[in-house]
Coordinates of C-alpha atoms in Angstrom, one line a residue:
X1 CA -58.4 65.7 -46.6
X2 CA -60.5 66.2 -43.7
X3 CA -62.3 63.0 -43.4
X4 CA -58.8 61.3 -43.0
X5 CA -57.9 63.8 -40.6
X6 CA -60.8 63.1 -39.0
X7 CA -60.4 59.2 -39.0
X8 CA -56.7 59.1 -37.4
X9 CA -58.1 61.5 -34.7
X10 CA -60.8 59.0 -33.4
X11 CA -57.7 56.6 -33.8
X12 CA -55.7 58.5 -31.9
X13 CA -58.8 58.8 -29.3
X14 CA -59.3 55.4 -29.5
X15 CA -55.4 54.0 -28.9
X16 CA -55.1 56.5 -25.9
X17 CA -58.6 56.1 -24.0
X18 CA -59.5 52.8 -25.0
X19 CA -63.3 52.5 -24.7
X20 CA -65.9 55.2 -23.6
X21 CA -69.6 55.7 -22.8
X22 CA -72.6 56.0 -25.3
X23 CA -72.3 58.9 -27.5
X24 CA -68.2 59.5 -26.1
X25 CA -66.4 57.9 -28.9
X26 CA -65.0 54.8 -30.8
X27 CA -63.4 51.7 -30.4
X28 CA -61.1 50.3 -32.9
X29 CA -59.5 47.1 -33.7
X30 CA -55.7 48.5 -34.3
X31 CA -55.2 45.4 -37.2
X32 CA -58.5 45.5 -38.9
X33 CA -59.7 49.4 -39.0
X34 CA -63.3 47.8 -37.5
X35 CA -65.0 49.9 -35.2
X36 CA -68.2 50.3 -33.4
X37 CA -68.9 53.7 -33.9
X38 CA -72.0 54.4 -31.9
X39 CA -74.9 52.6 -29.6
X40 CA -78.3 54.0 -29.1
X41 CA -80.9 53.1 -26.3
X42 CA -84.6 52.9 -26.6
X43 CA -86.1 53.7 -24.4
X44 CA -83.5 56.0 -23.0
X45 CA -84.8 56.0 -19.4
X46 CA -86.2 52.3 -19.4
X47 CA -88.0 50.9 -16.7
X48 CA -87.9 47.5 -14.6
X49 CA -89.9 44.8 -17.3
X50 CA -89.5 47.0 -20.0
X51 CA -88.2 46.1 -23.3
X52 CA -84.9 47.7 -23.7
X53 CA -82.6 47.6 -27.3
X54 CA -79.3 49.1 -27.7
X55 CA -78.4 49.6 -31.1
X56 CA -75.0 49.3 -32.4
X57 CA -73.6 50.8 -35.5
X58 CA -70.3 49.2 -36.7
X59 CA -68.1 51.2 -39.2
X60 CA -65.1 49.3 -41.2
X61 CA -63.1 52.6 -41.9
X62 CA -62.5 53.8 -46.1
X63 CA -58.1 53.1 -45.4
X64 CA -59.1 49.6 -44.5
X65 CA -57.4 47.6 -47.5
X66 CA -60.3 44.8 -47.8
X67 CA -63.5 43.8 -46.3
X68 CA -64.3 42.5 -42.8
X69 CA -66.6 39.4 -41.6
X70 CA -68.5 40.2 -38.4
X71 CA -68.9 36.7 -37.0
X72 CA -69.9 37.6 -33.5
X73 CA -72.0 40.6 -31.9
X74 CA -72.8 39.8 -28.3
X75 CA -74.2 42.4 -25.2
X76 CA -72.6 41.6 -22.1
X77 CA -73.1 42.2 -18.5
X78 CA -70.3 41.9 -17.0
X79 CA -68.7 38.1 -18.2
X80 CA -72.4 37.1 -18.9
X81 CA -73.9 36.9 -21.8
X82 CA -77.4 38.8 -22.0
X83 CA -77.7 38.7 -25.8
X84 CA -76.1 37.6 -28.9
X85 CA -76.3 37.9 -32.7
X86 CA -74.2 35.2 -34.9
X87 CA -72.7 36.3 -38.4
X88 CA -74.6 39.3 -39.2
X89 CA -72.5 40.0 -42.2
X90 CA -69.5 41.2 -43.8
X91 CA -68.7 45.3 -43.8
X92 CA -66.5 46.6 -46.7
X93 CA -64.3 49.4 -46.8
X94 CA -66.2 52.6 -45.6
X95 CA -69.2 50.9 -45.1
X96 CA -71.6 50.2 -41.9
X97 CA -73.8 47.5 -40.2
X98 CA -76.5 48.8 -37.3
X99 CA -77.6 45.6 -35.7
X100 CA -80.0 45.7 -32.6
X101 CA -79.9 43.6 -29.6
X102 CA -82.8 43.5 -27.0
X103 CA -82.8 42.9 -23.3
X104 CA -84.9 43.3 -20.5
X105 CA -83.3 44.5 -16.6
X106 CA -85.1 43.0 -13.5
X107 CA -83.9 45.8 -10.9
X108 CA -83.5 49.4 -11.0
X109 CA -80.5 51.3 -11.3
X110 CA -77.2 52.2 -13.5
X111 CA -76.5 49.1 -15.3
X112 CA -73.2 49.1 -17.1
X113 CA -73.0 46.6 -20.4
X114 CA -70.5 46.0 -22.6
X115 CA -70.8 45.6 -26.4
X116 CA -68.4 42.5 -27.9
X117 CA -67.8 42.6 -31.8
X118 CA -66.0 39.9 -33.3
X119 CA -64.9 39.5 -36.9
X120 CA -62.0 38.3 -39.3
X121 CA -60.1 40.1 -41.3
X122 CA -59.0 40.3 -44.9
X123 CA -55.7 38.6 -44.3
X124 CA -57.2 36.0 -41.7
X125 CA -56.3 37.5 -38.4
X126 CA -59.1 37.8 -35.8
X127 CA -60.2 41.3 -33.8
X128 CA -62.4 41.5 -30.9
X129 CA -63.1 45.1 -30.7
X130 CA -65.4 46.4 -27.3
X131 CA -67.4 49.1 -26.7
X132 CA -69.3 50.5 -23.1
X133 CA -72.8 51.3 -22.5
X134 CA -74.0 53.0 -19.7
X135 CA -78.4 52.6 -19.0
X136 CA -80.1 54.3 -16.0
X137 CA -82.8 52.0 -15.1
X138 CA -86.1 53.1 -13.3
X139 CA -88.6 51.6 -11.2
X140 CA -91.6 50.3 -12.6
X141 CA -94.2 52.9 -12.4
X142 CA -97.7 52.1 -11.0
X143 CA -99.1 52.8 -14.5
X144 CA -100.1 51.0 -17.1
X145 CA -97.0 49.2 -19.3
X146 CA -96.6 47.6 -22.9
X147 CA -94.2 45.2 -23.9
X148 CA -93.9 43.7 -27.5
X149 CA -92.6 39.9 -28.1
X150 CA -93.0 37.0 -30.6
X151 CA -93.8 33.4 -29.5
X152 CA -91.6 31.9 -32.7
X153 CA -88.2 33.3 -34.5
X154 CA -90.3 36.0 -36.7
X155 CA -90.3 35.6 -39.9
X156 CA -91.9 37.6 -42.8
X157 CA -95.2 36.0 -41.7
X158 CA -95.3 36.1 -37.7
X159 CA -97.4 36.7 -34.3
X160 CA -96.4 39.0 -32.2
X161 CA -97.3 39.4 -28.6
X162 CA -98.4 43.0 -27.2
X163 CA -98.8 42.7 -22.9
X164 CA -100.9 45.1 -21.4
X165 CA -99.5 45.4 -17.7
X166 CA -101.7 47.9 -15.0
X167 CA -99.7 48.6 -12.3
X168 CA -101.9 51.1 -11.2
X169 CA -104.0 50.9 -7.9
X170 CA -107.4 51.0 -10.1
X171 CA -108.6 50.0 -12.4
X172 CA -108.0 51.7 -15.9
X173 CA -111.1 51.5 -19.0
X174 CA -111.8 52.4 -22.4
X175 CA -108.3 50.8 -23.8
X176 CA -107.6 51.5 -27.3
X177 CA -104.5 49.6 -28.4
X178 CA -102.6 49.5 -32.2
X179 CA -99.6 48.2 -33.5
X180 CA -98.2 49.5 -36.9
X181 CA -94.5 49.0 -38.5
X182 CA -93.0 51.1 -41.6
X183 CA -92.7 47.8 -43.6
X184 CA -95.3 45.4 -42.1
X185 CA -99.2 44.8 -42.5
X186 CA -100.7 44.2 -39.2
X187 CA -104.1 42.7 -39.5
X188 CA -107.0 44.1 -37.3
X189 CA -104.5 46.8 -36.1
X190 CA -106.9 48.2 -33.8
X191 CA -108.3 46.7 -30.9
X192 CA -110.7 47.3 -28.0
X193 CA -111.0 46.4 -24.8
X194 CA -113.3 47.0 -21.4
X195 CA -111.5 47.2 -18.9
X196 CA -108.1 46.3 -16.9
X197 CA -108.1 45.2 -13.6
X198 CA -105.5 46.4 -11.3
X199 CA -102.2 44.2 -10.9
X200 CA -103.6 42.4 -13.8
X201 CA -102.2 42.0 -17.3
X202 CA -103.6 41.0 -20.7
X203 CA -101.6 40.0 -23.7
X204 CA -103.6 40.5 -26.9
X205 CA -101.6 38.2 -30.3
X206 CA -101.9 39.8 -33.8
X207 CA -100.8 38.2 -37.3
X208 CA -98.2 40.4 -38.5
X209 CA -96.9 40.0 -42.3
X210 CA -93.3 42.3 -42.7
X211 CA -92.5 43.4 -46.1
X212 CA -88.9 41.9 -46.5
X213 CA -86.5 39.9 -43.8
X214 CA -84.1 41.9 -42.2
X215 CA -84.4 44.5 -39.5
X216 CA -87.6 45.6 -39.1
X217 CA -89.5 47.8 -36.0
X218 CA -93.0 47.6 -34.7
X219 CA -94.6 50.3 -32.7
X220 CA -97.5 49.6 -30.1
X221 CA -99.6 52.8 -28.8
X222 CA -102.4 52.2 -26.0
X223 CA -104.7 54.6 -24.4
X224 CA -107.0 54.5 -22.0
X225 CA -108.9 56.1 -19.3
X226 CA -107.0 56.5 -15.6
X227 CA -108.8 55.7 -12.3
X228 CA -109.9 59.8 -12.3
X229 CA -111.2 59.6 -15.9
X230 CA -108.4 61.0 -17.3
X231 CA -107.2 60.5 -21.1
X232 CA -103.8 58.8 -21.3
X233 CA -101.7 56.9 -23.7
X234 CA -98.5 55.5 -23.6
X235 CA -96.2 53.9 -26.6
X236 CA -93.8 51.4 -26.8
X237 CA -91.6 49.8 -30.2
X238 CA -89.4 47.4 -30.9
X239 CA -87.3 45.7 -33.2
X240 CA -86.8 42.7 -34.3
X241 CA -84.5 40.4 -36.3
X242 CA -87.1 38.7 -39.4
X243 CA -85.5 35.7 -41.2
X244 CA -86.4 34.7 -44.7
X245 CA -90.1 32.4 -44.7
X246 CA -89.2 29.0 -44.7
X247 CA -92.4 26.9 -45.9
X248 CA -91.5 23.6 -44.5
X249 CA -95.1 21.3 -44.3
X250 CA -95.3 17.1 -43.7
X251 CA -98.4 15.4 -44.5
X252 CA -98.5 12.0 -41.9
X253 CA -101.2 9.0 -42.4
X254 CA -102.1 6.2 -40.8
X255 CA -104.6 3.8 -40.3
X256 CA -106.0 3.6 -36.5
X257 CA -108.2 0.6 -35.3
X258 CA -109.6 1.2 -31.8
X259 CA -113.1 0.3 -30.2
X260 CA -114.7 -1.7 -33.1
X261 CA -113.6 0.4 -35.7
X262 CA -111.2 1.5 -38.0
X263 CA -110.1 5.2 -39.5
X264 CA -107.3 6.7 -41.3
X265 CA -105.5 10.3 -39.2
X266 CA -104.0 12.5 -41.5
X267 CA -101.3 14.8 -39.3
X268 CA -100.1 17.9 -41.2
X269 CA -96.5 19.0 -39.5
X270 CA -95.7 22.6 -39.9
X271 CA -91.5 22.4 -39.7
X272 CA -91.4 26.2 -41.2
X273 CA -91.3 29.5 -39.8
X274 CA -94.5 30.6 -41.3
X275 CA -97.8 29.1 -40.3
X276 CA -100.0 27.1 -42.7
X277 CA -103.4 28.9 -43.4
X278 CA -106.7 27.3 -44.9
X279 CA -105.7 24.1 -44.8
X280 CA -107.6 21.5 -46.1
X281 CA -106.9 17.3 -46.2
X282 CA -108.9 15.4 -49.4
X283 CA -109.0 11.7 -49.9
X284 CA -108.6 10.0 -53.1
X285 CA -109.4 6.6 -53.6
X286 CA -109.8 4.8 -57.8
X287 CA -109.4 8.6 -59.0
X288 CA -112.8 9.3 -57.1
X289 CA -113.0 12.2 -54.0
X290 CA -114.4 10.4 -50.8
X291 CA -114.0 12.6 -48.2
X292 CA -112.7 16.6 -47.2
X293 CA -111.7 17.9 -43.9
X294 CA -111.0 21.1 -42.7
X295 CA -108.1 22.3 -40.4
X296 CA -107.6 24.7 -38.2
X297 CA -104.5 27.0 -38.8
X298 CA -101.3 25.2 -38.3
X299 CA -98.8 27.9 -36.3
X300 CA -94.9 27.2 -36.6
X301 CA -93.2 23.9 -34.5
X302 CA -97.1 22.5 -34.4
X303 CA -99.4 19.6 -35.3
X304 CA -102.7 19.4 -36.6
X305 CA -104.9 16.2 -37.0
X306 CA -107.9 15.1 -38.4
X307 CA -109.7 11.5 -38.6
X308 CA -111.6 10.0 -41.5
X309 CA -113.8 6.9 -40.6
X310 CA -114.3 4.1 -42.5
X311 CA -117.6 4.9 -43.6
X312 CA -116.3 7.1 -46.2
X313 CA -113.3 4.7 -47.1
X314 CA -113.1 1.6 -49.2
X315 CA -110.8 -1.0 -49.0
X316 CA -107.3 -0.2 -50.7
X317 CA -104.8 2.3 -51.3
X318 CA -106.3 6.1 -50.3
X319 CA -104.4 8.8 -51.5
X320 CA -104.3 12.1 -49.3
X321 CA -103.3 15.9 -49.9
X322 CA -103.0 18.7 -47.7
X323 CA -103.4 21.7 -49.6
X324 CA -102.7 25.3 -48.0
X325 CA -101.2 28.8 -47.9
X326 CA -98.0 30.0 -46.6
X327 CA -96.3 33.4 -47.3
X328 CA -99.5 33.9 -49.7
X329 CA -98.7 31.4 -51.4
X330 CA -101.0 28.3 -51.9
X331 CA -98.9 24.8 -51.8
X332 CA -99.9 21.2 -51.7
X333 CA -98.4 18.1 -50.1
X334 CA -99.7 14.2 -50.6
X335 CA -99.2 10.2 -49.0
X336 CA -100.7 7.4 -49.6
X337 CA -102.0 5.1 -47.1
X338 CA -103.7 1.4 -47.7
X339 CA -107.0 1.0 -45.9
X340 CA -108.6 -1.8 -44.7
X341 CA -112.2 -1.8 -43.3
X342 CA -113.2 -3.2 -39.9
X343 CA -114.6 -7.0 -40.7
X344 CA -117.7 -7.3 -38.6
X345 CA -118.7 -10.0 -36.3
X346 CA -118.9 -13.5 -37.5
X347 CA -120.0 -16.1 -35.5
X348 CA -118.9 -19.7 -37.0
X349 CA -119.0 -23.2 -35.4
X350 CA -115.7 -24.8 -34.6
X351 CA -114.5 -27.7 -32.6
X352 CA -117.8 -29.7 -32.9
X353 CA -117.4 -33.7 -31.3
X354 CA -120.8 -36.0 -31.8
X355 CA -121.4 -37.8 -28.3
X356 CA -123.7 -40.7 -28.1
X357 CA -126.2 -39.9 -25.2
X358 CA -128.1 -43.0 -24.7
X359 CA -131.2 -42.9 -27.3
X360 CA -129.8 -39.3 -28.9
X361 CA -126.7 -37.2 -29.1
X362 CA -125.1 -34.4 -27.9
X363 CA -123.3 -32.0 -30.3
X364 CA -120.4 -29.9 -28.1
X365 CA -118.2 -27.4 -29.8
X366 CA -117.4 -23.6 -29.5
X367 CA -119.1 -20.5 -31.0
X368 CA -116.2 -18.1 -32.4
X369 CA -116.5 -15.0 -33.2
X370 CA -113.9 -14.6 -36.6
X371 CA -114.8 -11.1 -37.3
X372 CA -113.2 -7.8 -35.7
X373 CA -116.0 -6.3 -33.7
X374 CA -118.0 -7.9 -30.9
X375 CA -121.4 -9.7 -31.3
X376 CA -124.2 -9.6 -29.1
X377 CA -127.5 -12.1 -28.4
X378 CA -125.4 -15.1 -29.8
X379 CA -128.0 -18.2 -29.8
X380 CA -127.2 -21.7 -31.4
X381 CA -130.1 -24.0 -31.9
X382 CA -131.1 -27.7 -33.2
X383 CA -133.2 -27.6 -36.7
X384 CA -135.9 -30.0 -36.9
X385 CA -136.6 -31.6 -40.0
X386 CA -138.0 -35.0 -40.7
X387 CA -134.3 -37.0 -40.0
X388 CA -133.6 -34.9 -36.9
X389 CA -135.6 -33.8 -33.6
X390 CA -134.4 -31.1 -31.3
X391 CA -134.7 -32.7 -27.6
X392 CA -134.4 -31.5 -24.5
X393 CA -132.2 -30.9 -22.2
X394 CA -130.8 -28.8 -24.8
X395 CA -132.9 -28.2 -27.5
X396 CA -131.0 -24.4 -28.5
X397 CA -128.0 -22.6 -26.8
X398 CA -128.3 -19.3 -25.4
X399 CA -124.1 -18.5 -26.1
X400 CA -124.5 -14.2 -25.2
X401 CA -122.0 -12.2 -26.2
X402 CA -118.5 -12.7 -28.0
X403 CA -115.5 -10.5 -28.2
X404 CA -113.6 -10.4 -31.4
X405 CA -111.6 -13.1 -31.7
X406 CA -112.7 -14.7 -28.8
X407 CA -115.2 -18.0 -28.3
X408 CA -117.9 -19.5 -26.2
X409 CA -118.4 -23.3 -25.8
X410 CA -122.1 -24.5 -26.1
X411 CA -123.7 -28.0 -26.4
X412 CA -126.9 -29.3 -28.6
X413 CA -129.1 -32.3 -27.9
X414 CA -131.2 -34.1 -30.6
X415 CA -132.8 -37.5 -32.0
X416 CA -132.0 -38.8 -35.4
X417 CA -134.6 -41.0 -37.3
X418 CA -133.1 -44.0 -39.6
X419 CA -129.2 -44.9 -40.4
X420 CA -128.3 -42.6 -43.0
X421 CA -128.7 -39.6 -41.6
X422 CA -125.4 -37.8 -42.1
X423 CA -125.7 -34.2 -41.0
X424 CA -127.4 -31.9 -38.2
X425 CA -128.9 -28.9 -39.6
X426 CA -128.2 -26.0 -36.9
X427 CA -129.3 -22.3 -37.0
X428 CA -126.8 -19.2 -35.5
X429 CA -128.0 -16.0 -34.7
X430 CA -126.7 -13.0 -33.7
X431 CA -126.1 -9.2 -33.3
X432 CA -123.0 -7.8 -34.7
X433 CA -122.9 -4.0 -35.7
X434 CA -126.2 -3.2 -34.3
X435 CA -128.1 -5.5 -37.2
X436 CA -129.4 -8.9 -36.6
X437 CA -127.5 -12.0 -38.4
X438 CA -129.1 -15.7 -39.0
X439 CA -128.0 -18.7 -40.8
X440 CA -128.3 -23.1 -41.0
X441 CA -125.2 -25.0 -41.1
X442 CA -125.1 -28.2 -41.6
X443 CA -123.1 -30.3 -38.9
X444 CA -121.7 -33.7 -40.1
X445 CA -122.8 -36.4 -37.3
X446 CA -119.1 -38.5 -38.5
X447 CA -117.5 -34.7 -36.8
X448 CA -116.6 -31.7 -38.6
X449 CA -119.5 -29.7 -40.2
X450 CA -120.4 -29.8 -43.6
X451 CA -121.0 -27.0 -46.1
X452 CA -123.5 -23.8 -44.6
X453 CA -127.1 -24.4 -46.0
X454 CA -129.7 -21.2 -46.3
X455 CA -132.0 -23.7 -44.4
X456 CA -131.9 -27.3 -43.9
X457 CA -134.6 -30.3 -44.2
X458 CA -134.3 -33.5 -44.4
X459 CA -135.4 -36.0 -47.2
X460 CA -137.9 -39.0 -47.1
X461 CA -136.6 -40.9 -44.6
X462 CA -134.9 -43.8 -45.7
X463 CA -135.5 -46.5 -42.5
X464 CA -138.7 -46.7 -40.3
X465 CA -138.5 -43.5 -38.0
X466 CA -138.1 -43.2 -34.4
X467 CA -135.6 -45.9 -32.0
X468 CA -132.9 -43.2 -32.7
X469 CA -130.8 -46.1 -33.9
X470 CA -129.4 -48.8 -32.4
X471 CA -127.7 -47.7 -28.7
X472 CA -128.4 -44.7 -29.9
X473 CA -125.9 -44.0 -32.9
X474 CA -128.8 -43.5 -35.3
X475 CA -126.6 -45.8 -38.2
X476 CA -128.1 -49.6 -37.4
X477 CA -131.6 -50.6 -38.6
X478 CA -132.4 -52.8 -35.6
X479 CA -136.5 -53.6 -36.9
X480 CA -134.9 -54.3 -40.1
X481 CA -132.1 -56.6 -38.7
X482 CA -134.4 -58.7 -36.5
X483 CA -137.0 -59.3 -39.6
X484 CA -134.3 -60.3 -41.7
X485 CA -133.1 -62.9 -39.0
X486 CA -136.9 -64.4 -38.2
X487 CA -137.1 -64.8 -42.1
X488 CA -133.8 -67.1 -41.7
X489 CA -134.8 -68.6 -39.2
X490 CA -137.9 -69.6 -40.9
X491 CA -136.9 -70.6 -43.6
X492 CA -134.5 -72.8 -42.1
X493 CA -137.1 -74.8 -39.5
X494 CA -139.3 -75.3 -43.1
X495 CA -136.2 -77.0 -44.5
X496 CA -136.0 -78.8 -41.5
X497 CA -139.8 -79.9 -41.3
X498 CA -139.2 -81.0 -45.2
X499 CA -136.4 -83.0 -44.6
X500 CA -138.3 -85.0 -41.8
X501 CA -141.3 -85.8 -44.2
X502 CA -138.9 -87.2 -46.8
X503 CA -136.6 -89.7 -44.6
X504 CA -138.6 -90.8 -41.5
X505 CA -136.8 -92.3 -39.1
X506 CA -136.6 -95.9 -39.6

């Protein structure tokens, strides 16, 4: 059987040399039959920057009595680590694994790596078989350069990054660069550029969709026109390691008040490793649409928010959905948030105290502002009716302006005809919102106010007007008191005078 032959001569090889260069031989794992059979370079002559994977293809020979688990692959430079690959699989008998690992060298010269494969056997035992690798490194040319790299983990829907480096001394023109793979669609392939500076660089992002996960290779090609006119192109690939799409997407909400007003955000979180495409956020509220908002593209380990304002909201629970695509597929997420709407300014009358001032009174209190927004071009002012005159020194109250939630004490003079006269009609005005707001409240003159009043007069008056009361409290019918005493006293100087004319003194 000359494939066994074969086999226990690179054992043989293997037990006697240990481990050799690139394309020299094999090195086995004596108790597990687990070898790493070969490692390619690409490029072969690689140059400082440039993008450089080694290949290794790891063989689990046919006489090996059960599978093996590859739980490690790492590429070493000397005791450092310079890339690693966790669990890439399990090899049976006979079969193979080619897993690439990428690096990128700094300086020139021979760099000597070391590949590390780690595994567990079928009956539990661990091997740690190595294997040597040998690169030649070159200077950087003072040409123009490619490199290929992905800002995420890719995935079957990914960017990838393709830098444009000019090294030259001039400037190059007319670039022409493409990026194609066996099993990906790479959309708008082709693109064009002007011109590159010298000692400048230009990295230019495509969306990239690959046809399965797995191992898959992308190929970048650029030409261009040299500093003499001349036609050039260079090429560069690489491969890379796609996972499975993971469509992960959060829809956030919540109700912001700031500067007067109020809003709902609406966050969509992509937590995937494919980005969210055409996405769109709807509110619901009673079954009814009241609002749609676009959003831009949500990428992978990103946030995207929009704002709705309250003038598209009512008061209540809004239901939101995020609807998109991922993987070309179309998904949709939803919350539910409860909105309340911004209560404007509202200027009320609170605190009021009635202060006798000699022949009227004063009316002192605060103008508050209940609402949630400020009001502007407050004014509080003294009604006259027939009961009640305004008088100076402070007929109206200019109050100004009131934050929410805030107040401004103001003070009101007037005169009040007869002794019943209960209440003190007084107007408020004021801006809130940009509109203009005016009512009459009636304030009771025993302190407090009484109930608001669209506007406010006074009956017939029910004493003789003007005195303003007796001392001034506007509750004492002086005229009325002093005719009611002269008619006593008249009446009592008659019985007096009749008296007299019936007994005479004797």
């Amino acid at each position: 059987m000359p494939d066994r032959t074969h086999l226990l001569a690179l054992l043989a090889i293997a037990l006697t040399v240990g481990s050799v260069a690139v394309g020299s031989g094999v090195t086995i794992a004596q108790s597990s039959q687990v070898a790493v059979q070969s490692a390619t370079v690409e490029p072969t002559n690689p140059r400082v920057g440039e993008d450089v994977t080694i290949t290794a293809t790891i063989r689990n020979f046919e006489s090996s009595p059960a599978a093996a688990e590859i739980t490690q692959i790492t590429l070493r430079s000397g005791s450092r680590v310079v890339e690693a690959a966790d669990d890439p699989g399990t090899i049976g008998p006979g079969g193979t694994i080619e897993l690439p690992l990428t690096t990128v060298f700094e300086t020139a010269g021979r760099k000597r790596l070391t590949i590390r494969v780690y595994g567990r056997g079928a009956d539990g035992g661990v091997f740690n078989v190595q294997y040597p690798v040998s690169i030649p490194v070159e200077e950087r040319g003072h040409d123009v350069q490619l490199s290929l790299s992905s800002p995420n983990e890719p995935s079957t829907e990914t960017q990838v990054n393709v830098t444009m480096a000019n090294g030259a001394e001039t400037n190059v023109s007319n670039l022409e660069l493409t990026l194609s793979g066996p099993n990906a669609t790479v959309e708008d392939a082709r693109r064009v550029n002007a011109a590159l500076r010298a000692g400048s660089e230009r990295v230019v992002t495509y969306d990239v969709t690959f046809g399965t996960a797995g191992t898959q290779s992308l190929s970048a090609t650029l030409g261009y026109r040299d500093g003499d006119g001349d036609r050039q192109s260079i090429s560069t690939s690489r491969t890379f390691a796609v996972q499975r799409t993971d469509v992960d997407a959060e829809l956030d909400a919540e109700v912001v008040r700031a500067n007067d007003t109020a809003r709902i955000d609406a966050s969509v979180t992509n937590f995937g490793n494919v980005p969210l495409e055409h996405v769109r956020i709807r509110a619901e509220a009673d079954g009814e649409t009241v609002a749609r908002k676009l959003v831009a593209d949500v990428p992978t380990e990103t946030t995207r928010t929009v704002s709705i304002d309250e003038s598209s909201l009512p008061a209540g629970p809004v239901r939101l959905f995020a609807t998109y695509e991922a993987d070309r597929e179309r998904y949709e997420t939803a919350t539910t948030v409860d909105f309340a709407p911004t209560t404007r300014g509202n200027v009320t009358l609170t605190g009021i105290e009635v202060v006798p001032a000699g022949s009227s009174i004063r009316l002192v209190g605060s103008a508050s502002n209940t609402g949630e927004t400020a009001v502007t071009g407050a004014v509080v002012a003294v009604v006259a009716t027939d009961r009640v005159t305004p008088v100076a020194p402070t007929k109206d109250y200019f109050v100004g302006n009131v934050p929410a939630g805030e107040f401004t004490s103001f003070e009101l003079t007037a005169r009040l005809a007869g002794n019943r006269t209960d209440t003190i009609p007084v107007r408020i005005a004021y801006i809130a919102d940009g509109e203009r707001h005016q009512r009459v409240v009636d304030v009771s003159v025993t302190g407090g106010m009484a109930a608001p009043a669209g506007s406010s007069s006074g009956g017939p008056p029910d004493g003789p007007p003007g005195g303003g009361g007796f001392l001034g409290f506007g509750q004492i019918d002086v005229v009325g008191i002093l005719l009611r005493l002269a008619l006593v006293v008249a009446a009592g100087v008659g019985v007096i005078y009749w008296w007299q004319r019936r007994h005479p003194e004797q």
